[in-house]
Tab-separated table of C-alpha atoms in Angstrom:
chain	number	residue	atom	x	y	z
A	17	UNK	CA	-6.446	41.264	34.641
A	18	UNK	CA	-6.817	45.095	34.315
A	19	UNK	CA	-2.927	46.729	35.431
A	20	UNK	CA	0.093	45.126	36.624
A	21	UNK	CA	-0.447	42.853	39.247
A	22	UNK	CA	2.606	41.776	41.555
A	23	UNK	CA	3.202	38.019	41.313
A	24	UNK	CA	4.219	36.517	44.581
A	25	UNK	CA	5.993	33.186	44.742
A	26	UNK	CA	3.172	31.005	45.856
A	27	UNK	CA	0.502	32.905	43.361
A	28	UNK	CA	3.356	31.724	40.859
A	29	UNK	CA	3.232	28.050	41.475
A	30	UNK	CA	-0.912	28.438	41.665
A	31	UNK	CA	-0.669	29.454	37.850
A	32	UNK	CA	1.603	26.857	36.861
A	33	UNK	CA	-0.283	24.544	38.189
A	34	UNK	CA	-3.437	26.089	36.400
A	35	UNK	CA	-2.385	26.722	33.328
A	36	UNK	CA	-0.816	22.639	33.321
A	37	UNK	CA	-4.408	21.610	34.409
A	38	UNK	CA	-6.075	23.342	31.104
A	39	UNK	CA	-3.781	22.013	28.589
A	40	UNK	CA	-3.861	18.763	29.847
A	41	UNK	CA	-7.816	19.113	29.978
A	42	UNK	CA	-7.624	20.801	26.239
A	43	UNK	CA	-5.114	17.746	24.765
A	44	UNK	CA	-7.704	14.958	26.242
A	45	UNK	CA	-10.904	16.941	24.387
A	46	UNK	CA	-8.680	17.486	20.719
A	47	UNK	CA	-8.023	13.524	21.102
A	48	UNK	CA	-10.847	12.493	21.618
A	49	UNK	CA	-12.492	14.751	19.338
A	50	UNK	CA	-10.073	13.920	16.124
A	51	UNK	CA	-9.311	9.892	16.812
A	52	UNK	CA	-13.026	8.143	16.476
A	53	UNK	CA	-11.244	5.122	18.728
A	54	UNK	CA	-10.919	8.112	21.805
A	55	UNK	CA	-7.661	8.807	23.688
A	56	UNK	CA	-6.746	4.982	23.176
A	57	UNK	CA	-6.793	3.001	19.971
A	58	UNK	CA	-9.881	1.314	18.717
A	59	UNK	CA	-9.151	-2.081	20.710
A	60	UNK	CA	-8.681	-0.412	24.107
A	61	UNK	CA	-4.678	-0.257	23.596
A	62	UNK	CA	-3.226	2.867	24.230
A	63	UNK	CA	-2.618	4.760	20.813
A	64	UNK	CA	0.580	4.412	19.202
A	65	UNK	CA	3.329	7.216	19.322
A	66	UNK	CA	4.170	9.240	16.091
A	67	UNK	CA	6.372	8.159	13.281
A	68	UNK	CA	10.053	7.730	14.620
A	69	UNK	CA	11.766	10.762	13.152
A	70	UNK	CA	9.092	12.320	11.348
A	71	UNK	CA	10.012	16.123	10.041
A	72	UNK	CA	7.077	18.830	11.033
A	73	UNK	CA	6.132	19.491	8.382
A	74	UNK	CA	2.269	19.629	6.388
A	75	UNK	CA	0.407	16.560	6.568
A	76	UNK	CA	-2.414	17.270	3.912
A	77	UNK	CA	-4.091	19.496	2.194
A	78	UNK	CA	-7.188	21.667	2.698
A	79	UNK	CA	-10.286	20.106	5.093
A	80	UNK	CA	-11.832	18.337	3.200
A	81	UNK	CA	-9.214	17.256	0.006
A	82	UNK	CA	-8.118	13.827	-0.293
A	83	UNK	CA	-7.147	11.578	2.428
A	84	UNK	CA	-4.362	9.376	2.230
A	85	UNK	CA	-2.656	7.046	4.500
A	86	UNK	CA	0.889	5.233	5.228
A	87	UNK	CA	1.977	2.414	7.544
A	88	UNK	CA	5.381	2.077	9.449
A	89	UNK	CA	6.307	-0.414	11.564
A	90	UNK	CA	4.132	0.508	14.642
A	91	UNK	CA	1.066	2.104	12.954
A	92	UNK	CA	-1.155	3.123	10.323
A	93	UNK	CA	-1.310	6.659	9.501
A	94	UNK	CA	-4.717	7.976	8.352
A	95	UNK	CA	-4.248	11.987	6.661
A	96	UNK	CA	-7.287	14.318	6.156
A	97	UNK	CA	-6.780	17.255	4.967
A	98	UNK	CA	-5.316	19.578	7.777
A	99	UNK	CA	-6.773	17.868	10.818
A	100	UNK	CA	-4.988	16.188	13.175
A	101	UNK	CA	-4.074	12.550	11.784
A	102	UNK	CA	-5.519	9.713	12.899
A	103	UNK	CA	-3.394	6.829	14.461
A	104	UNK	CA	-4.234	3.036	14.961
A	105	UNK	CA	-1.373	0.473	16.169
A	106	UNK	CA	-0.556	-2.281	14.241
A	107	UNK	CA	3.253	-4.562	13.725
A	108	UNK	CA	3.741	-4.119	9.987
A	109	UNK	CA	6.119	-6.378	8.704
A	110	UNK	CA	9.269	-4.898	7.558
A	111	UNK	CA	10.280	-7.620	4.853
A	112	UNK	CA	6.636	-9.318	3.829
A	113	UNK	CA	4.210	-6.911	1.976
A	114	UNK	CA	1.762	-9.486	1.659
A	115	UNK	CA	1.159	-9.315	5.467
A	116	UNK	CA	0.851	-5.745	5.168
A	117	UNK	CA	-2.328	-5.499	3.026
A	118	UNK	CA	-3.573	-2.000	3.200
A	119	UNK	CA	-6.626	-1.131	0.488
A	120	UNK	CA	-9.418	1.809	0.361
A	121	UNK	CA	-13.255	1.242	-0.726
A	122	UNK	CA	-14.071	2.422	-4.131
A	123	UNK	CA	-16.217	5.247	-2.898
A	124	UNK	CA	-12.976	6.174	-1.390
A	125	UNK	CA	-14.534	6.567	2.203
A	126	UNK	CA	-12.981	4.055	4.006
A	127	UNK	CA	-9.482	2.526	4.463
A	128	UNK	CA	-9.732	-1.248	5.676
A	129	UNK	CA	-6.414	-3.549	6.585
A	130	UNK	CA	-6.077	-7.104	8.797
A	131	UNK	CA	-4.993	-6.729	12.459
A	132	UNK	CA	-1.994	-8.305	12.936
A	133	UNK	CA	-3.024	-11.275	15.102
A	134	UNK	CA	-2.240	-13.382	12.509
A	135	UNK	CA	1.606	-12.261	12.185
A	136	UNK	CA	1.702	-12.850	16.124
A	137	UNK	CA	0.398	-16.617	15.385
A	138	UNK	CA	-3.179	-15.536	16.903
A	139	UNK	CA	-5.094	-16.415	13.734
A	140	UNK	CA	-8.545	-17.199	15.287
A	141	UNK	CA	-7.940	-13.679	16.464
A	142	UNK	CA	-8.006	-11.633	13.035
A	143	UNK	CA	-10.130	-8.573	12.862
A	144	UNK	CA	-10.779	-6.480	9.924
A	145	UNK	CA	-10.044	-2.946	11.583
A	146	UNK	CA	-11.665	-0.161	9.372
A	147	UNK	CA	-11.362	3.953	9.186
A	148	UNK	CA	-13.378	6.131	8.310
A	149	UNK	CA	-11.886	8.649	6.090
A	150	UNK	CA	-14.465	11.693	7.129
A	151	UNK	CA	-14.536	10.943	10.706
A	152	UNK	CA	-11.214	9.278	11.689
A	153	UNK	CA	-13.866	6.371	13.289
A	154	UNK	CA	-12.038	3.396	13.804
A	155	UNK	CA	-13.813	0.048	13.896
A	156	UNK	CA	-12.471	-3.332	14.494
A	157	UNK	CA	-14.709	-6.661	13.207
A	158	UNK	CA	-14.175	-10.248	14.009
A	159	UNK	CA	-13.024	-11.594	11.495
A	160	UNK	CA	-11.295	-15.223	12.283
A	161	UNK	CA	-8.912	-16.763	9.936
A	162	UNK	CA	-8.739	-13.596	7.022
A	163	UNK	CA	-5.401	-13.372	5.497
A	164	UNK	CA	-6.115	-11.064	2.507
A	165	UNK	CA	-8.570	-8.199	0.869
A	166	UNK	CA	-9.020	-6.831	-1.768
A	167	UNK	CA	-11.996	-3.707	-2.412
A	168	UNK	CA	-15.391	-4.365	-4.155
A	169	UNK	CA	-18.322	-2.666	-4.957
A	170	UNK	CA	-18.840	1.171	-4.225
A	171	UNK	CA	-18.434	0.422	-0.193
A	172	UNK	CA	-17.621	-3.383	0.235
A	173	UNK	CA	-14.206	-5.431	0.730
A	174	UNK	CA	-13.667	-9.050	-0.390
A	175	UNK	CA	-11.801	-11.004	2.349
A	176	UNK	CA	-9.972	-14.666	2.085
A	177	UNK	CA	-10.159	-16.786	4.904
A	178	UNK	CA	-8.852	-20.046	6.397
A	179	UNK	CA	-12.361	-20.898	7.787
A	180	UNK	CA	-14.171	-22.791	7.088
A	181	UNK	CA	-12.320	-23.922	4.390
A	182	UNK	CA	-8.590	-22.744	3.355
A	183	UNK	CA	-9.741	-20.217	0.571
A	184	UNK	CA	-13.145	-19.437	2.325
A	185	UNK	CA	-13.923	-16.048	0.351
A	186	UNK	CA	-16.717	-13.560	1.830
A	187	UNK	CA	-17.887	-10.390	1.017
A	188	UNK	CA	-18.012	-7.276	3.650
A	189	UNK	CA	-20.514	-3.928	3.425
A	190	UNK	CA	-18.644	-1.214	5.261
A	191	UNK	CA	-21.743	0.596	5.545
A	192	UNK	CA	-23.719	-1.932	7.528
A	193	UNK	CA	-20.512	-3.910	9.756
A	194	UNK	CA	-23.484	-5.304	11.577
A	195	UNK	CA	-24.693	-7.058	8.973
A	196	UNK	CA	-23.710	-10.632	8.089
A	197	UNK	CA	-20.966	-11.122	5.573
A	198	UNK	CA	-21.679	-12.856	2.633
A	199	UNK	CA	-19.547	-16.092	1.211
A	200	UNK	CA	-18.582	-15.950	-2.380
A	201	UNK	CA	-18.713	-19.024	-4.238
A	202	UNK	CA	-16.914	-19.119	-7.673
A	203	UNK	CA	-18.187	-22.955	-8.645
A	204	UNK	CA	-14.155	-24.016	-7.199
A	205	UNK	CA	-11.759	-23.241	-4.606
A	206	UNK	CA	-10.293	-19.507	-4.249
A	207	UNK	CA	-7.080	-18.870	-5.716
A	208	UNK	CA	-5.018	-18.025	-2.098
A	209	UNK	CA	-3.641	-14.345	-3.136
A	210	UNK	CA	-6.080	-11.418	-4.043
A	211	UNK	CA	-3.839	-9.135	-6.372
A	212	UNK	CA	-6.666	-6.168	-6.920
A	213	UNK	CA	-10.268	-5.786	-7.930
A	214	UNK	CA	-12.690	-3.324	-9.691
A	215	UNK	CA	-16.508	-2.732	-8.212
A	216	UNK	CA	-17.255	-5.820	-10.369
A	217	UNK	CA	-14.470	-8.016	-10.779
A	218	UNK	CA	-11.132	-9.379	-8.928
A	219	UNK	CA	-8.046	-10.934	-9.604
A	220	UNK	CA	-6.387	-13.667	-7.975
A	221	UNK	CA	-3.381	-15.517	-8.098
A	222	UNK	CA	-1.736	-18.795	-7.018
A	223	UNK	CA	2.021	-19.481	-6.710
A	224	UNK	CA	3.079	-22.521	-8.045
A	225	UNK	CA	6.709	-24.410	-9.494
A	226	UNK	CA	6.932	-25.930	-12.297
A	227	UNK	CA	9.586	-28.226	-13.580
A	228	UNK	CA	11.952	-25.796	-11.277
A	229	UNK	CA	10.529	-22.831	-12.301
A	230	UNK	CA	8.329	-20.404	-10.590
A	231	UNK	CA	5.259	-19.115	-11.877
A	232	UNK	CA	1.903	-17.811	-11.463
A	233	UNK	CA	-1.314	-18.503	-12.124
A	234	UNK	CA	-4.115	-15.782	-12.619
A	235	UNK	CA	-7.972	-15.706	-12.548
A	236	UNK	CA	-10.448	-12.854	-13.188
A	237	UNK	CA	-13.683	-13.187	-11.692
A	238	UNK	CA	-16.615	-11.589	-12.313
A	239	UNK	CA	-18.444	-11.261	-8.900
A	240	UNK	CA	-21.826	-10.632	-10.912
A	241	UNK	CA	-21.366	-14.407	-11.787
A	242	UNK	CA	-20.711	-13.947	-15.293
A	243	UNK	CA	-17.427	-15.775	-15.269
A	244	UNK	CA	-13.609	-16.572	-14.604
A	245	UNK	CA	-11.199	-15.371	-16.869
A	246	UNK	CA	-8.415	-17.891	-16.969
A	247	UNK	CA	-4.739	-16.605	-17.609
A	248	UNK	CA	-2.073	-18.121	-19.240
A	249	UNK	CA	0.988	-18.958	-16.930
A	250	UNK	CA	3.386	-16.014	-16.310
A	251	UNK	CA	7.025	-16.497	-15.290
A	252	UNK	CA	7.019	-14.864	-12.089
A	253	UNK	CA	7.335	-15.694	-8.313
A	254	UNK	CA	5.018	-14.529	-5.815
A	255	UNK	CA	5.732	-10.726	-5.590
A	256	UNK	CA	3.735	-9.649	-8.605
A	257	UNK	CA	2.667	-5.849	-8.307
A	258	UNK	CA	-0.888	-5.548	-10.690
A	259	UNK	CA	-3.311	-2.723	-11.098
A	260	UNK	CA	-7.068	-2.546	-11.811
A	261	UNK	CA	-9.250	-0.053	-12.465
A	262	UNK	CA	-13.030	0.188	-13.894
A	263	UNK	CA	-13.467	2.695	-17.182
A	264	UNK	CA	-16.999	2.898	-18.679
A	265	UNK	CA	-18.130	-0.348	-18.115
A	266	UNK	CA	-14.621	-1.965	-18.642
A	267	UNK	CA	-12.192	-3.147	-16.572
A	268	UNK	CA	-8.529	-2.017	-17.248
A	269	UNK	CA	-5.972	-4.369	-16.018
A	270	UNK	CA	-2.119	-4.587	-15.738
A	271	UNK	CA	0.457	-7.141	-14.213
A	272	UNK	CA	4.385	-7.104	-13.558
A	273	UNK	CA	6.205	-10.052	-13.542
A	274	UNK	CA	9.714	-10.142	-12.161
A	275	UNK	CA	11.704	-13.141	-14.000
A	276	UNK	CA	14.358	-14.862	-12.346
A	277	UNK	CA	14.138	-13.296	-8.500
A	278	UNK	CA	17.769	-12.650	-6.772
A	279	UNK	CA	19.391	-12.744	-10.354
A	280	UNK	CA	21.692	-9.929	-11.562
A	281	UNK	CA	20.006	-10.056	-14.879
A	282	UNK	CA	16.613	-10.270	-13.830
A	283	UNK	CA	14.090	-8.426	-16.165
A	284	UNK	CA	10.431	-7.432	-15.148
A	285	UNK	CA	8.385	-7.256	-18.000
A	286	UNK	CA	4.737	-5.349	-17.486
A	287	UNK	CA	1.765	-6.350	-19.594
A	288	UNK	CA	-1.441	-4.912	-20.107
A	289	UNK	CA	-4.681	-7.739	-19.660
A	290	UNK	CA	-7.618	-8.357	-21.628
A	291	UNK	CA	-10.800	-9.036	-19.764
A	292	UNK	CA	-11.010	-12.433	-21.815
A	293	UNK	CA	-7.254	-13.589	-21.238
A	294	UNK	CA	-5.457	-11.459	-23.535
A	295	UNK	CA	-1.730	-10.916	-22.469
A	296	UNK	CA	-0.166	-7.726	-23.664
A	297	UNK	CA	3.530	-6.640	-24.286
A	298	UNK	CA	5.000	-3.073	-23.603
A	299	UNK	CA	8.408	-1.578	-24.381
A	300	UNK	CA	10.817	-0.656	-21.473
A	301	UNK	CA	14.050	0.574	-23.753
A	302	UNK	CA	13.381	3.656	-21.946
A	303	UNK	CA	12.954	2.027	-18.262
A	304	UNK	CA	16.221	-0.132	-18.944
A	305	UNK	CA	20.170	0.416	-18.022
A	306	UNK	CA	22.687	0.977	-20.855
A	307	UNK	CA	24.211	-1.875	-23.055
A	308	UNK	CA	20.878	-4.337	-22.085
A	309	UNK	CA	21.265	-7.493	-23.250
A	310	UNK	CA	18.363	-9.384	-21.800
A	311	UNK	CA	19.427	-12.509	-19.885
A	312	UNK	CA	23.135	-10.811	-20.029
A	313	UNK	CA	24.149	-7.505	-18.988
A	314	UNK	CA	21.632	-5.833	-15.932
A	315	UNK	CA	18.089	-6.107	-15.050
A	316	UNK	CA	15.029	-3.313	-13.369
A	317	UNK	CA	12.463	-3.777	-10.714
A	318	UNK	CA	9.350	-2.454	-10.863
A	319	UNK	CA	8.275	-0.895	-7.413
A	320	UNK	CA	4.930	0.358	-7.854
A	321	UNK	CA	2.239	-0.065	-10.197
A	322	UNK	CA	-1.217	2.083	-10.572
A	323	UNK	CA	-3.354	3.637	-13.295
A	324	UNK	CA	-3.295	7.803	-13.303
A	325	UNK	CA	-6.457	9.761	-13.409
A	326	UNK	CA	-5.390	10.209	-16.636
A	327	UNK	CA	-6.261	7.010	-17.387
A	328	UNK	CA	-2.369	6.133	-18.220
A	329	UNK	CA	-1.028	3.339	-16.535
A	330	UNK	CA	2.563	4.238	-14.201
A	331	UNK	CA	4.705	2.449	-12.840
A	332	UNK	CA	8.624	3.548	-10.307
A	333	UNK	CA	11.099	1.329	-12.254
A	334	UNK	CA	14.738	1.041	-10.738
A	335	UNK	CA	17.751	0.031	-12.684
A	336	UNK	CA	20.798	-1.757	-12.480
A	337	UNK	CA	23.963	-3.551	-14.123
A	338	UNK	CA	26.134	-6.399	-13.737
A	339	UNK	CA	29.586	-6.670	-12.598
A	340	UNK	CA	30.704	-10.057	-14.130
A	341	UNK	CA	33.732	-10.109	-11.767
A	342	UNK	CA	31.968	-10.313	-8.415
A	343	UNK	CA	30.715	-14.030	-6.839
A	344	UNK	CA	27.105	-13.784	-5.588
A	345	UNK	CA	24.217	-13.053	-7.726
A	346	UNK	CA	23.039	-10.055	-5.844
A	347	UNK	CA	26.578	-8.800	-5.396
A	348	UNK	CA	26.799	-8.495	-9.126
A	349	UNK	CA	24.542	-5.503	-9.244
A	350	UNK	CA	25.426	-2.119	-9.958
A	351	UNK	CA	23.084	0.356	-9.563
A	352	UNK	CA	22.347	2.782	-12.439
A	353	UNK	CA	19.163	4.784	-11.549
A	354	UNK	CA	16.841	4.757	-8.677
A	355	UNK	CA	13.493	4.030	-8.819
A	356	UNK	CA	11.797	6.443	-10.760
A	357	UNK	CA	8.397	7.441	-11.945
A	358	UNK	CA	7.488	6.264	-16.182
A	359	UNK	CA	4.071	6.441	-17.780
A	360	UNK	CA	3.223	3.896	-20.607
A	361	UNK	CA	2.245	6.052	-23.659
A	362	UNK	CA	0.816	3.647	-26.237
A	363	UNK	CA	2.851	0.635	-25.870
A	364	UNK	CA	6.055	2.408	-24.700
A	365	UNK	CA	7.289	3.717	-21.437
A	366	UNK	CA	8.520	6.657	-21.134
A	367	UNK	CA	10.364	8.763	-18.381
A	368	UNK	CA	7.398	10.895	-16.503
A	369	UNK	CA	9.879	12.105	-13.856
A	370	UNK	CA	13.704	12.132	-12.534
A	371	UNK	CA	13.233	12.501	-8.963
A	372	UNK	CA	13.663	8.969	-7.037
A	373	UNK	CA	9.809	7.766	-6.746
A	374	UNK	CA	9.567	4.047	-5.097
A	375	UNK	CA	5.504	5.003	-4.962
A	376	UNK	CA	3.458	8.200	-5.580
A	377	UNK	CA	-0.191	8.318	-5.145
A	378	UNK	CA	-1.895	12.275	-6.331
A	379	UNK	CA	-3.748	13.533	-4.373
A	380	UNK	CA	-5.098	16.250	-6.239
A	381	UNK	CA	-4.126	18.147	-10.346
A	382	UNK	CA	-0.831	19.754	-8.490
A	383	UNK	CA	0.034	17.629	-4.917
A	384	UNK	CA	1.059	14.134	-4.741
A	385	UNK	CA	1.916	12.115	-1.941
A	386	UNK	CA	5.633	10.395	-2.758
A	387	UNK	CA	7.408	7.640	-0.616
A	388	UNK	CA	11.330	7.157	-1.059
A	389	UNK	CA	12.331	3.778	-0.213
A	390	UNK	CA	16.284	2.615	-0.468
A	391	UNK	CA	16.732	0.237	-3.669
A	392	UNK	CA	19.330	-1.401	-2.300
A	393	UNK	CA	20.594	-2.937	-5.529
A	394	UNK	CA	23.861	-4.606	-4.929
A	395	UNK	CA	25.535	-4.888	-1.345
A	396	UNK	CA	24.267	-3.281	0.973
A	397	UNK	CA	27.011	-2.361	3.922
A	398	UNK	CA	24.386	-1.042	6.866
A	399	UNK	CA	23.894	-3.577	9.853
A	400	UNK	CA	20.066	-2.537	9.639
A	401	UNK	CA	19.705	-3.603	6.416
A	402	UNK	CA	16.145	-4.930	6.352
A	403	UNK	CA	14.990	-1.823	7.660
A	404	UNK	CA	16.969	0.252	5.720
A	405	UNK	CA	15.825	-1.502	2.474
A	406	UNK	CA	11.868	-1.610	3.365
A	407	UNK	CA	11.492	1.261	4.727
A	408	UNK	CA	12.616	5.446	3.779
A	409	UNK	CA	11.242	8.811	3.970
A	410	UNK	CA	6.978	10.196	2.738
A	411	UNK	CA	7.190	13.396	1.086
A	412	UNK	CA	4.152	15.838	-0.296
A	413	UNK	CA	5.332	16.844	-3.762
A	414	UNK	CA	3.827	20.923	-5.004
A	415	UNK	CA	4.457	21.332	-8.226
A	416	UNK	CA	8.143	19.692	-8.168
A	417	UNK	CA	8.794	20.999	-4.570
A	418	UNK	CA	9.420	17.987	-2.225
A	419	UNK	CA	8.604	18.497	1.569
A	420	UNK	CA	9.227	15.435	4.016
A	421	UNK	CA	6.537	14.312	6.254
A	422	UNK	CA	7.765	11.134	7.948
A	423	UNK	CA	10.507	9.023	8.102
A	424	UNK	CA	10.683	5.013	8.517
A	425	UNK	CA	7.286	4.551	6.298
A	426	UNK	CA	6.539	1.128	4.750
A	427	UNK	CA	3.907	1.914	2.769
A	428	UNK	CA	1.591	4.720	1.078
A	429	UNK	CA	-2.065	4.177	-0.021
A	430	UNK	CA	-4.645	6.469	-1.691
A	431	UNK	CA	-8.254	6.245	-2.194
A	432	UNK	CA	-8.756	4.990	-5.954
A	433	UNK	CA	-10.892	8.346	-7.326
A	434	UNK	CA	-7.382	9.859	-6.477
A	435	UNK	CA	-5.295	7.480	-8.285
């Protein structure tokens, strides 16, 4: 227009109706454009809404910095940079992390994660639903009977499977899905969990009691056929956060084995493993609540579990003591410091911050991603209380400065050249 124009009532309603038409037109291109699965998710569903009460807020970094991703209960959440996020439905289970199985390729391309046929009792269902980390491409591959993954290789993931045998192990290349898979033969049956893996090697674990006491069994394999590392027998039950991570030709491996699950004085002792079954100790006086008397007095959990670009190992360790005068085990506890984030210098931990941390993944020398979750030591009085405990709020952390991103996440993941 070149002057001032009188706008009659009719011309009015044209306009509206225009100017309705084009956004419309301009949401349906930005979709499509952003979301490799298109204006619906990657199986033909219509995409999932956005995180119930997530905070605007920033959701990355510069194009092009590292991606990272978190699940709630409806979704996975794939971040890059400052583009639009990408967004692929999936039932998460609120109180079962092994279900919930999210990993990223070692080349840090791709994110990969189980559909969740199997949690919906539609096992011969399973795909392997992948994203790609540069495009926001989702992909979704048959993949019958898988129930856990771990990442190998530079672009590969190892999967477990109930077919054709009931720890069937095979071995995927992300960069050719077409491809046939490969099945991995260690000379004897799969242990049934996959804790981690490096390019080169992975560790399992089995579950097991023995003479009333839980415990677990660990293997490191070398996929080059070199070997299996047998463990010795850790005092654990099945919840056993580990990290693994490949350093000049070596693998660097740690383990965290909660004693004594649902017990007030329940400690959670980390060790540090040798490629040829060595079990290391570490010191947690720093990690641990006041008056500690192991066995006696209070107990920690360790959250979260990863080795730093600076090749420390960290772990969120929460904190509690133990009121002698209450009934129930779990109503003994007393909280005495949230999860928060320690690094292991030499053989002892020590505090590396004092803001509540249940997992932080960096994404780059300044920014981390960092996920709040409630501890929930002790009684909780909240009629949601599963939800409440298993899920909280994603923050990105600038030099010390918190700013929330999303509320009601389960989970946060990083590629492993980040972290």
């Amino acid at each position: 227009m070149t002057g001032p124009r009188r706008v009659t009532v009719g011309r009015l309603a044209a306009l509206v109706v225009l100017v309705l038409a084009v956004a419309i037109a301009a949401t349906l291109l930005i979709s499509r454009a952003t979301d490799g699965s298109g204006a619906r998710g990657g199986d033909g569903r219509p995409s999932a809404p956005s995180s119930k009460g997530a905070t605007p807020g920033p959701t990355g970094g510069p194009a092009g910095g590292t991606p990272y991703a978190y699940t709630t209960e409806q979704e996975l959440v794939l971040v890059r940079g400052d583009r639009p996020p990408t967004r692929v439905p999936r039932v998460f289970d609120l109180a079962d992390p092994h279900r919930n199985t999210v990993v990223w390729t070692h080349d840090g391309h791709r994110v990969a994660f189980l559909s969740d046929d199997e949690l919906l009792d539609r096992r011969e269902d399973t795909r392997l639903i992948t994203v790609d980390a540069r495009t926001g491409e989702v992909h979704r591959l048959p993949c019958p009977g898988c129930h856990d993954l771990a990442p190998v290789g530079d672009h590969d993931v190892m999967v477990l499977s109930y077919e054709p045998g009931p720890t069937s192990a095979f071995r995927i290349d992300l960069d050719r899905p077409t491809a046939p898979r490969t099945e991995l033969d260690n000379g004897s049956h799969w242990q049934p969990q996959l804790l981690g893996a490096t390019p080169t090697h992975v560790l399992t674990g089995r579950y097991e009691m023995s003479g009333g006491n839980p415990g677990m069994e660990l293997r490191l394999t070398d996929l080059d056929g070199a070997g299996i590392t047998v463990y010795p027998r850790f005092e654990s039950n099945a919840y056993m956060p580990a990290a693994l991570t490949a350093v000049g030709g070596g693998q660097r491996i740690a383990v965290a084995a909660r004693h004594n699950p649902g017990g007030c004085t329940a400690p959670f002792p980390i060790h540090v493993l040798g490629p040829k079954g060595e079990v290391g100790g570490s010191d947690q006086s720093a990690a641990l609540p006041p008056g500690y008397i192991a066995g006696v007095t209070g107990g920690i959990d360790v959250s979260d579990l990863w080795w730093g670009p600076d090749q420390h190992l960290y772990a969120t360790i929460s904190a509690w003591t133990c009121d002698k005068g209450q009934g129930a085990q779990d109503g003994k506890k007393r909280p005495h410091r949230p999860a928060t984030l320690f690094r292991l210098d030499g053989e002892r931990w020590v505090s590396a911050g004092d803001q509540p941390a249940t997992v932080v993944r960096p994404l780059d020398r300044d920014t981390r991603m960092v996920l709040v979750i409630p501890d929930c030591n002790g009684p909780v009085e909240r009629a949601d209380a599963i939800t409440y405990c298993n899920t909280g709020s994603l923050y990105r952390e600038v030099a010390g400065k918190r700013t929330k991103v999303a509320d009601g996440v389960l989970s946060l993941s990083a590629p492993a050249t980040a972290s």
